[in-house]
Coordinates of C-alpha atoms (C1' of nucleotides) in Angstrom, one line a residue:
Chain A
M1 CA 156.6 221.8 99.7
G2 CA 153.0 221.9 98.7
M3 CA 153.0 225.7 98.7
T4 CA 152.3 227.5 95.4
E5 CA 154.5 230.5 94.7
E6 CA 151.5 232.7 95.1
H7 CA 151.4 231.9 98.8
T8 CA 155.0 232.4 99.9
G9 CA 156.0 235.3 102.2
G10 CA 154.2 236.7 105.2
T11 CA 150.7 238.1 105.3
A12 CA 151.9 241.7 105.0
E13 CA 153.7 240.8 101.8
R14 CA 150.7 239.0 100.4
L15 CA 148.3 241.9 101.3
R16 CA 150.6 244.2 99.5
R17 CA 150.9 241.9 96.4
D18 CA 147.1 241.7 96.3
K19 CA 146.8 245.4 96.2
E20 CA 149.6 245.7 93.6
R21 CA 147.8 243.2 91.5
K22 CA 144.7 245.3 91.7
V23 CA 146.6 248.4 90.6
A24 CA 147.8 246.5 87.6
A25 CA 144.3 245.3 86.8
L26 CA 143.0 248.8 87.0
R27 CA 145.6 250.1 84.6
E28 CA 144.7 247.3 82.2
Q29 CA 141.1 248.5 82.3
G30 CA 142.3 252.0 81.4
V31 CA 141.7 253.3 84.9
N32 CA 144.4 255.6 86.4
P33 CA 144.8 254.5 90.1
Y34 CA 146.3 257.9 90.9
P35 CA 144.4 260.6 89.0
Y36 CA 144.9 264.4 89.4
G37 CA 141.8 265.6 91.2
Y38 CA 138.1 265.4 91.7
A39 CA 135.4 268.0 91.5
R40 CA 133.9 267.5 95.0
D41 CA 131.0 269.8 95.6
A42 CA 130.0 268.8 99.2
T43 CA 131.4 267.3 102.3
T44 CA 129.7 264.6 104.4
A45 CA 128.9 267.2 107.0
D46 CA 127.2 269.3 104.3
C47 CA 125.1 266.3 103.5
R48 CA 124.0 265.8 107.1
E49 CA 123.2 269.5 107.5
Q50 CA 121.3 269.8 104.3
A51 CA 119.9 266.3 104.3
A52 CA 116.2 267.1 104.2
A53 CA 116.4 269.8 101.6
W54 CA 118.8 267.9 99.4
I55 CA 116.7 264.7 99.5
D56 CA 113.5 266.6 98.7
G57 CA 115.2 268.5 95.9
G58 CA 116.9 265.3 94.5
K59 CA 120.2 267.2 94.5
T60 CA 123.1 265.4 93.0
V61 CA 126.3 265.7 95.2
A62 CA 129.9 264.7 94.6
L63 CA 131.8 263.6 97.7
A64 CA 135.4 262.6 98.1
G65 CA 137.1 260.7 100.8
R66 CA 138.7 257.5 102.0
L67 CA 136.6 254.3 101.9
M68 CA 136.7 253.0 105.5
S69 CA 134.5 249.9 105.2
Q70 CA 133.0 247.8 102.5
R71 CA 130.1 245.4 102.7
V72 CA 129.4 243.5 99.5
M73 CA 126.1 241.6 99.4
G74 CA 126.0 240.2 95.9
K75 CA 124.6 242.8 93.6
T76 CA 124.3 245.5 96.3
S77 CA 127.1 247.0 98.3
F78 CA 127.5 249.4 101.1
G79 CA 130.6 251.3 102.4
H80 CA 131.5 254.3 104.5
L81 CA 133.3 257.2 102.9
Q82 CA 135.2 259.4 105.4
D83 CA 136.3 263.0 104.7
H84 CA 137.7 265.5 107.1
R85 CA 134.2 266.4 108.3
G86 CA 132.9 262.9 109.0
R87 CA 131.5 259.8 107.4
L88 CA 128.7 259.0 105.1
Q89 CA 127.4 255.6 103.9
L90 CA 127.6 254.8 100.2
F91 CA 125.0 252.5 98.6
L92 CA 125.9 250.9 95.3
R93 CA 123.7 248.7 93.1
H94 CA 124.7 246.5 90.1
D95 CA 121.7 247.5 88.1
E96 CA 122.2 251.3 88.7
L97 CA 126.0 251.4 88.1
G98 CA 126.3 248.8 85.3
A99 CA 128.3 245.6 85.4
E100 CA 131.7 247.1 84.7
S101 CA 131.6 249.9 87.3
Y102 CA 130.0 247.7 89.9
Q103 CA 132.4 244.8 89.5
R104 CA 135.3 247.2 89.6
F105 CA 134.1 248.5 93.0
V106 CA 133.7 244.9 94.3
K107 CA 136.9 243.4 93.0
L108 CA 139.4 246.2 92.8
V109 CA 138.5 248.7 95.6
E110 CA 139.1 248.1 99.2
P111 CA 138.9 250.0 102.5
G112 CA 141.8 252.5 102.6
D113 CA 141.4 253.6 99.0
H114 CA 140.3 257.2 98.2
L115 CA 137.2 257.5 96.1
G116 CA 135.0 260.2 94.6
A117 CA 131.3 259.3 94.6
R118 CA 128.5 261.2 92.9
G119 CA 124.8 260.5 93.5
R120 CA 121.7 261.5 95.4
L121 CA 121.0 261.3 99.1
F122 CA 118.4 259.0 100.6
V123 CA 117.7 257.3 103.9
T124 CA 118.0 253.5 104.1
R125 CA 115.4 251.2 105.7
T126 CA 117.4 251.2 108.8
G127 CA 117.4 255.0 108.9
E128 CA 120.9 255.9 107.9
L129 CA 121.5 258.8 105.6
S130 CA 123.3 257.4 102.6
L131 CA 124.5 258.3 99.1
R132 CA 122.9 256.3 96.3
V133 CA 126.0 256.2 94.0
E134 CA 125.4 256.9 90.4
S135 CA 129.1 257.0 89.5
W136 CA 132.3 256.7 91.3
T137 CA 136.0 257.3 90.6
L138 CA 139.1 255.9 92.2
L139 CA 141.2 258.8 93.5
A140 CA 144.1 256.9 95.0
K141 CA 144.8 253.2 95.6
A142 CA 146.3 252.3 98.9
L143 CA 149.1 249.6 99.1
L144 CA 148.9 249.0 102.8
P145 CA 145.8 247.8 104.7
L146 CA 143.9 249.8 107.3
P147 CA 144.1 248.6 110.9
E148 CA 141.4 246.2 112.1
K149 CA 138.0 247.8 111.8
F150 CA 136.6 247.2 115.3
H151 CA 139.6 247.5 117.6
G152 CA 141.4 249.9 115.3
L153 CA 145.0 251.1 116.0
Q154 CA 145.7 251.1 119.7
D155 CA 149.4 250.5 120.2
P156 CA 150.6 253.9 121.5
E157 CA 153.9 253.5 119.7
L158 CA 152.4 252.8 116.3
R159 CA 149.9 255.6 116.8
A160 CA 152.7 258.1 117.5
R161 CA 155.1 256.8 114.8
Q162 CA 152.4 256.5 112.1
R163 CA 150.3 259.5 113.0
Y164 CA 148.9 259.4 109.5
L165 CA 147.3 256.1 110.2
D166 CA 146.2 257.1 113.7
L167 CA 144.5 260.2 112.2
A168 CA 142.9 258.2 109.5
V169 CA 141.2 255.7 111.8
N170 CA 140.8 257.4 115.2
E171 CA 138.3 260.2 115.1
D172 CA 139.1 261.4 118.6
V173 CA 142.6 262.1 117.5
R174 CA 141.4 264.3 114.6
D175 CA 139.1 266.0 117.0
L176 CA 141.9 266.7 119.5
F177 CA 144.1 268.4 116.8
E178 CA 141.2 270.4 115.6
R179 CA 140.8 271.6 119.2
R180 CA 144.5 272.4 119.3
S181 CA 144.1 274.5 116.2
R182 CA 141.1 276.3 117.7
I183 CA 143.1 277.1 120.8
L184 CA 145.9 278.7 118.7
R185 CA 143.4 280.5 116.6
F186 CA 141.7 281.9 119.6
I187 CA 145.0 283.1 121.1
R188 CA 146.0 284.8 117.9
G189 CA 142.6 286.5 117.6
F190 CA 142.8 287.6 121.3
F191 CA 146.2 289.2 120.7
D192 CA 145.4 290.7 117.3
A193 CA 142.2 292.3 118.7
R194 CA 144.3 294.1 121.3
G195 CA 146.8 295.6 118.9
F196 CA 149.7 293.1 119.3
L197 CA 152.1 292.5 116.5
E198 CA 152.9 288.8 115.8
V199 CA 156.7 288.4 115.2
E200 CA 159.2 285.7 114.5
T201 CA 162.7 285.7 116.0
P202 CA 165.7 283.5 115.4
V203 CA 165.7 279.8 116.3
L204 CA 169.4 279.5 115.5
Q205 CA 171.4 281.6 117.9
A206 CA 175.1 282.1 118.7
L207 CA 174.1 282.6 122.3
Y208 CA 171.1 281.1 124.0
G209 CA 169.3 282.7 126.8
G210 CA 166.0 283.7 128.4
A211 CA 165.6 280.5 130.4
T212 CA 167.3 278.0 132.7
A213 CA 167.9 275.0 130.5
R214 CA 170.4 273.0 128.5
P215 CA 170.4 273.8 124.7
F216 CA 170.9 271.8 121.5
R217 CA 174.0 272.6 119.6
T218 CA 174.3 272.7 115.8
R219 CA 176.7 274.1 113.2
L220 CA 176.5 276.8 110.5
N221 CA 179.0 275.7 107.8
A222 CA 178.8 279.0 105.9
L223 CA 180.2 281.0 108.8
D224 CA 182.1 278.1 110.3
L225 CA 180.2 278.8 113.5
D226 CA 178.7 276.7 116.4
L227 CA 175.1 277.7 117.1
Y228 CA 172.4 276.8 119.6
L229 CA 168.7 276.2 119.1
R230 CA 166.8 278.7 121.2
I231 CA 165.6 277.8 124.7
A232 CA 163.3 280.8 124.9
E233 CA 162.1 283.8 122.8
E234 CA 162.5 286.3 125.6
L235 CA 165.7 288.2 124.8
H236 CA 164.9 288.9 121.2
L237 CA 161.3 290.0 122.0
K238 CA 162.6 292.4 124.6
R239 CA 165.0 293.9 121.9
L240 CA 161.8 294.5 119.9
I241 CA 160.3 296.4 122.9
V242 CA 163.5 298.5 122.9
G243 CA 162.9 299.1 119.2
G244 CA 159.5 300.6 120.0
L245 CA 157.2 297.8 118.9
E246 CA 155.4 298.1 122.3
R247 CA 153.2 295.0 122.0
V248 CA 154.6 291.9 120.5
Y249 CA 154.0 288.1 120.7
E250 CA 155.5 285.1 119.2
I251 CA 154.3 281.5 119.0
G252 CA 157.1 279.2 118.1
K253 CA 159.2 276.2 118.7
I254 CA 161.6 276.0 121.6
F255 CA 164.2 273.3 122.1
R256 CA 165.5 272.1 125.4
N257 CA 168.0 269.3 125.6
E258 CA 166.6 267.6 128.7
G259 CA 164.5 264.7 129.8
M260 CA 161.5 263.3 128.0
D261 CA 158.4 262.2 129.8
R262 CA 154.7 262.6 129.6
A263 CA 155.0 266.4 130.2
H264 CA 158.2 267.1 128.2
N265 CA 159.1 266.8 124.5
P266 CA 162.5 268.1 123.4
E267 CA 160.8 270.6 121.0
F268 CA 157.7 272.3 122.2
T269 CA 155.6 275.3 121.4
M270 CA 155.9 278.5 123.5
L271 CA 153.9 281.6 123.4
E272 CA 155.7 284.7 124.7
T273 CA 154.4 288.2 124.8
Y274 CA 155.9 291.6 126.0
V275 CA 154.0 294.7 126.6
A276 CA 155.5 298.2 127.1
Y277 CA 154.2 300.2 130.1
W278 CA 152.6 297.2 131.8
D279 CA 153.8 295.7 135.0
Y280 CA 153.1 292.1 136.2
H281 CA 149.8 293.1 137.8
D282 CA 148.5 294.2 134.3
M283 CA 149.9 290.9 132.9
A284 CA 148.1 288.8 135.5
A285 CA 144.8 290.4 134.6
F286 CA 145.5 289.8 130.9
V287 CA 146.3 286.1 131.6
E288 CA 143.1 285.7 133.5
E289 CA 141.1 287.1 130.7
L290 CA 143.0 285.1 128.1
L291 CA 142.6 281.7 129.8
A292 CA 139.0 282.4 130.9
G293 CA 138.2 283.2 127.3
L294 CA 139.9 280.1 126.1
V295 CA 138.0 277.9 128.5
A296 CA 134.8 279.6 127.5
E297 CA 135.6 279.0 123.8
L298 CA 136.0 275.3 124.4
T299 CA 133.4 274.6 127.1
G300 CA 131.0 277.5 126.9
S301 CA 131.6 278.4 130.5
A302 CA 134.4 279.4 132.9
R303 CA 134.5 275.8 134.2
L304 CA 136.8 273.2 132.8
P305 CA 136.1 269.5 133.6
Y306 CA 139.0 268.0 135.5
G307 CA 138.8 264.5 136.9
D308 CA 135.8 264.1 139.0
T309 CA 135.6 267.9 139.6
H310 CA 136.2 271.0 137.6
L311 CA 138.6 273.9 137.5
D312 CA 137.0 277.4 137.7
F313 CA 138.8 280.0 135.6
A314 CA 136.5 282.9 136.4
P315 CA 138.7 285.8 137.4
P316 CA 140.2 286.9 139.7
W317 CA 142.4 283.9 140.8
P318 CA 144.2 283.8 144.1
R319 CA 147.6 285.4 144.3
I320 CA 149.8 283.2 146.5
D321 CA 153.1 284.6 147.8
Y322 CA 156.1 282.3 147.1
F323 CA 157.6 282.4 150.5
A324 CA 154.3 282.3 152.3
A325 CA 153.3 279.1 150.4
L326 CA 156.8 277.7 151.0
T327 CA 156.7 278.5 154.7
E328 CA 153.3 276.8 155.1
A329 CA 154.3 273.7 153.1
A330 CA 157.7 273.3 154.8
G331 CA 156.3 274.0 158.2
R332 CA 158.9 276.8 158.8
D333 CA 160.3 279.9 157.2
L334 CA 163.1 278.9 154.9
R335 CA 164.2 282.5 154.1
G336 CA 166.8 282.6 156.9
E337 CA 168.2 279.1 156.2
D338 CA 171.6 278.8 154.7
E339 CA 172.6 276.3 151.9
D340 CA 173.7 273.6 154.3
A341 CA 170.5 273.7 156.3
L342 CA 168.5 273.6 153.1
R343 CA 170.4 270.6 151.8
A344 CA 169.9 268.8 155.1
L345 CA 166.2 269.5 155.0
A346 CA 166.0 268.3 151.4
A347 CA 167.7 265.0 152.4
E348 CA 165.3 264.7 155.3
R349 CA 162.3 265.2 153.0
G350 CA 163.6 263.0 150.2
I351 CA 163.9 265.8 147.8
A352 CA 166.7 265.3 145.2
V353 CA 169.0 268.2 144.7
D354 CA 172.0 268.8 142.5
P355 CA 175.3 269.5 144.3
A356 CA 176.0 272.4 142.0
W357 CA 172.8 274.2 143.0
Q358 CA 173.0 277.4 145.1
R359 CA 170.4 278.6 147.6
G360 CA 167.9 279.9 145.0
R361 CA 167.6 276.6 143.1
L362 CA 167.4 274.7 146.4
L363 CA 164.5 276.8 147.5
D364 CA 162.8 276.2 144.1
A365 CA 163.2 272.5 144.5
F366 CA 161.2 272.7 147.7
C367 CA 158.6 274.8 146.0
A368 CA 158.4 272.3 143.0
K369 CA 158.0 269.4 145.4
L370 CA 155.9 270.8 148.2
V371 CA 153.9 273.7 146.8
E372 CA 153.2 273.2 143.1
P373 CA 151.4 269.9 143.1
G374 CA 148.8 271.4 145.5
L375 CA 148.0 274.2 143.1
V376 CA 145.0 272.7 141.5
Q377 CA 142.5 275.5 141.0
P378 CA 143.9 278.3 138.7
C379 CA 146.1 280.7 140.7
F380 CA 149.2 282.8 140.6
L381 CA 152.3 282.0 142.6
V382 CA 153.9 285.4 143.0
D383 CA 157.1 287.2 144.0
H384 CA 159.8 284.6 143.5
P385 CA 163.3 284.8 144.9
Q386 CA 165.6 287.1 142.9
A387 CA 168.2 284.4 142.7
I388 CA 166.2 282.2 140.4
S389 CA 164.8 285.1 138.3
P390 CA 167.7 286.8 136.7
L391 CA 165.6 288.7 134.1
A392 CA 162.9 290.0 136.5
K393 CA 162.7 293.3 138.2
E394 CA 163.2 293.5 141.9
H395 CA 160.0 293.7 143.9
R396 CA 159.0 297.3 144.8
S397 CA 158.4 296.4 148.4
K398 CA 159.7 292.8 149.2
P399 CA 163.5 292.7 149.4
G400 CA 165.2 289.7 147.8
Q401 CA 162.1 289.0 145.8
V402 CA 161.1 289.9 142.3
E403 CA 157.8 290.9 140.6
R404 CA 157.1 287.6 139.0
F405 CA 154.2 285.2 138.8
E406 CA 153.7 281.7 137.6
V407 CA 150.3 280.6 136.6
F408 CA 149.3 277.2 137.9
A409 CA 146.3 274.9 137.3
A410 CA 145.9 271.2 137.9
G411 CA 149.3 271.2 139.6
F412 CA 150.9 272.3 136.2
E413 CA 152.8 275.4 135.5
L414 CA 151.1 277.0 132.6
G415 CA 152.8 280.3 132.4
N416 CA 155.6 282.5 133.8
A417 CA 155.7 286.3 133.8
F418 CA 157.4 289.3 135.3
S419 CA 157.9 292.9 135.4
E420 CA 160.9 292.9 133.2
L421 CA 164.2 294.1 134.5
N422 CA 165.1 297.1 132.4
D423 CA 168.0 298.6 134.4
P424 CA 171.1 297.7 132.2
V425 CA 173.5 298.0 135.1
E426 CA 171.5 295.7 137.3
Q427 CA 170.9 293.3 134.5
R428 CA 174.7 293.0 133.9
R429 CA 175.1 292.3 137.6
R430 CA 172.5 289.5 137.4
F431 CA 174.2 288.0 134.4
E432 CA 177.5 288.0 136.2
Q433 CA 175.8 286.3 139.1
Q434 CA 174.6 283.6 136.7
M435 CA 178.0 283.2 135.2
G436 CA 179.3 282.7 138.7
L437 CA 176.9 279.8 139.1
R438 CA 178.0 278.4 135.8
A439 CA 181.6 278.5 136.9
K440 CA 180.5 276.5 140.0
G441 CA 179.0 273.8 137.8
D442 CA 175.4 274.8 137.2
D443 CA 175.3 274.2 133.5
E444 CA 171.7 275.5 133.3
A445 CA 172.6 278.9 134.6
Q446 CA 172.2 281.8 132.1
V447 CA 174.8 283.1 129.8
L448 CA 175.8 286.8 129.6
D449 CA 174.5 288.4 126.4
E450 CA 176.4 291.6 125.5
D451 CA 174.1 292.6 122.7
F452 CA 171.0 292.3 124.9
L453 CA 172.7 294.5 127.5
R454 CA 173.5 297.0 124.8
A455 CA 169.8 297.0 123.8
L456 CA 168.8 297.7 127.5
E457 CA 171.3 300.5 127.4
V458 CA 169.5 302.0 124.4
G459 CA 166.6 302.0 126.8
M460 CA 163.7 299.7 127.4
P461 CA 160.5 301.1 128.8
P462 CA 158.8 299.5 131.8
T463 CA 157.6 296.2 130.4
A464 CA 155.7 293.1 131.4
G465 CA 156.4 289.8 129.8
L466 CA 154.7 286.4 129.8
G467 CA 155.6 282.9 128.6
V468 CA 153.0 280.1 128.1
G469 CA 153.8 276.5 127.3
I470 CA 151.2 275.8 124.6
D471 CA 151.4 272.1 124.6
R472 CA 150.7 271.9 128.3
L473 CA 147.9 274.4 127.9
V474 CA 146.4 272.1 125.2
M475 CA 146.8 269.1 127.5
L476 CA 145.0 270.9 130.3
L477 CA 142.2 272.3 128.0
T478 CA 141.6 268.9 126.3
G479 CA 142.1 266.7 129.4
T480 CA 145.1 264.9 127.8
A481 CA 147.5 263.1 130.1
H482 CA 150.5 262.8 127.8
I483 CA 152.3 265.5 125.8
R484 CA 152.9 262.9 123.0
D485 CA 149.1 262.9 122.4
V486 CA 148.9 266.7 121.8
L487 CA 151.8 266.7 119.3
L488 CA 151.2 265.5 115.8
F489 CA 154.7 264.1 115.6
P490 CA 156.3 263.6 119.0
M491 CA 159.9 262.8 119.4
M492 CA 160.5 259.1 119.0
R493 CA 163.6 257.0 118.8
P494 CA 164.3 256.1 115.1
E495 CA 162.8 252.8 114.1
A496 CA 165.3 250.0 114.2
Chain B
rG1 C1' 169.4 258.7 134.0
rC2 C1' 167.4 254.8 137.3
rG3 C1' 163.5 250.9 138.5
rC4 C1' 159.4 247.7 137.0
rC5 C1' 156.7 245.7 132.9
rA6 C1' 155.6 244.5 127.8
rC7 C1' 156.8 242.8 122.7
rU8 C1' 153.1 236.2 119.4
rA9 C1' 150.0 236.8 111.7
rG10 C1' 148.9 243.4 108.5
rC11 C1' 145.6 244.9 113.1
rU12 C1' 143.3 243.3 118.1
rC13 C1' 144.3 239.3 121.2
rA14 C1' 144.8 233.7 123.1
rA15 C1' 148.3 229.5 124.2
rC16 C1' 147.9 225.9 132.3
rU17 C1' 153.2 224.4 136.1
rG18 C1' 158.4 224.0 129.6
rG19 C1' 155.5 219.2 125.6
rU20 C1' 153.4 219.7 117.7
rA21 C1' 151.7 228.2 117.9
rG22 C1' 145.5 229.5 117.8
rA23 C1' 141.1 233.0 117.1
rG24 C1' 138.5 237.3 115.2
rC25 C1' 139.2 241.2 111.7
rA26 C1' 141.8 242.1 107.1
rU27 C1' 143.3 239.3 102.4
rC28 C1' 141.9 235.3 98.5
rU29 C1' 137.8 231.8 96.3
rG30 C1' 132.4 231.1 96.2
rA31 C1' 127.0 232.5 97.6
rC32 C1' 123.9 236.7 98.6
rU33 C1' 119.9 243.5 95.4
rC34 C1' 118.8 247.8 102.4
rU35 C1' 123.8 246.2 105.0
rU36 C1' 126.4 248.6 108.9
rA37 C1' 131.7 244.6 113.8
rA38 C1' 126.8 242.2 107.4
rU39 C1' 126.2 236.8 107.2
rC40 C1' 127.4 231.8 105.4
rA41 C1' 131.1 228.1 103.2
rG42 C1' 136.3 227.3 102.1
rA43 C1' 141.6 228.9 101.7
rC44 C1' 146.2 231.4 102.6
rG45 C1' 149.1 233.7 106.2
rG46 C1' 154.3 232.9 111.9
rU47 C1' 162.5 232.8 112.1
rU48 C1' 156.7 234.1 118.7
rU49 C1' 161.5 241.8 118.7
rG50 C1' 167.2 240.3 117.6
rG51 C1' 171.3 237.3 119.5
rG52 C1' 173.2 233.6 122.9
rG53 C1' 172.4 229.9 126.8
rU54 C1' 169.9 225.8 130.0
rU55 C1' 166.9 221.5 128.4
rC56 C1' 165.4 215.3 125.3
rG57 C1' 162.2 219.6 124.2
rA58 C1' 161.7 227.0 124.9
rG59 C1' 156.5 231.7 122.9
rU60 C1' 157.1 230.0 128.2
rC61 C1' 163.3 229.6 132.1
rC62 C1' 168.4 232.5 132.2
rC63 C1' 171.9 236.3 129.9
rC64 C1' 172.9 240.4 126.4
rG65 C1' 170.9 243.9 122.8
rG66 C1' 166.4 246.7 120.3
rU67 C1' 161.8 249.3 120.8
rG68 C1' 157.9 250.8 123.8
rG69 C1' 154.7 251.5 128.3
rC70 C1' 154.4 252.9 133.4
rG71 C1' 156.8 254.9 137.8
rU72 C1' 160.8 258.1 139.5
rA73 C1' 164.4 262.4 139.0
rC74 C1' 165.2 267.5 136.3
rC75 C1' 163.4 271.0 132.9
rA76 C1' 157.8 274.0 130.3

RNA sequence: GCGCCACUAGCUCAACUGGUAGAGCAUCUGACUCUUAAUCAGACGGUUUGGGGUUCGAGUCCCCGGUGGCGUACCA
């Protein structure tokens, strides 16, 4: 054989054994490789901000973080310590730490381990702010290696599956999720400043509604009951308007049992808000202010970089009538066309349609294909057909249309809003219309909800409602092409 | 769903028309008291995604499975 026992197994196994051996050696030296805490008193960012003063004052600081690199040069060593605010170089000398501590750092510590380090700041000959380490403590020993230091972790599958590693080594990923958090914080602040109540409504529901989508099913053993995961927040939030809460919003997970691609994850975050006594014009102005504010928060102006150009969010944005846009894109007015004519035209234009779809959804297929991709600058597509908007109020002057808008930017639908239908008799008729579509095979058509109708019968004031897909908003605001990259833990097939 | 493509060491990647699987980083040993992709010398590490087939011979060609990427369809 010629191989010693020490060298059997793959590299991964050997890397792990080396680290386990180090853990054992540390314990033998009386060092706990997994202690209980560390009295950190500064971050690497604090060090950078206060560098001049702290160097002058000879201030001793205690940092904590993950060792990302290690350069041992005999009796001097360098390394980079990374905390959640950045990195700082560590400088360790044999004659300053003593043989035991120095050798322990050289022999038993590796990139990937968590350390606490105490010392004074100085600037090296090459000009890098560094910590001259006077004492250090192992805070947690890693048993797996970090990815390669120069190329890092690039495989998109590994990055998504092992987001902890991706976050540990890819700074731009940490930065993106900080921006996502800022976006959510800004939104909450915006609503809170205007007297909105943040609420939470059920995810598990006996009936699903509020959107056109297929649900996930689950089961409640205690009540021996089949349940659905919600596909929208709408119907519960409107019950709250009936209850007199007047201004509510919810930011929560929605689940839709449909395709996955770069713009769709089975679970995603939706913002919905409902405001009593507003109509959809009020809501449009509100959306303009919210999104312009968000863009300003992230870029300092109303302009958002987008490809070679930019999107201009300064209000007001154009209002584009649904049928006017459709007529222009299709080259003729589709309002008078019957289903057969629409199907023939779809076939002619290469637009895929489902045989179960009725007129309304056929029209929307044209819109999705011909109109929406061209909506690059922020705008509102307004006054959709009633047939595809069963929860929206009929338009006050356009027969067959409803008071609804969809917000578009970069060819993406960012939000959907309407003057909410609050006539319980008309709402029942619309539900029955939807149930008719279901019976004809459209399994995405909406389900009649008796309790919601009862709520409307108790009386809902005139109300405007809005839904915004947060993940898509984050994609737009951060210039991210794939929804996977704005989700910390995107849906993945289980590992084999 | 469908179509195309990819999968080689822990990570990032090589290996011509089929002919003994390599490198850098990481790891281990040694040298080195201002380095930073440290450097220098040496060593270890592989069922080439799994299974089957063709062939004297398969990382390479064929078939089936797994996972992913991109495109396409629907939904936010």
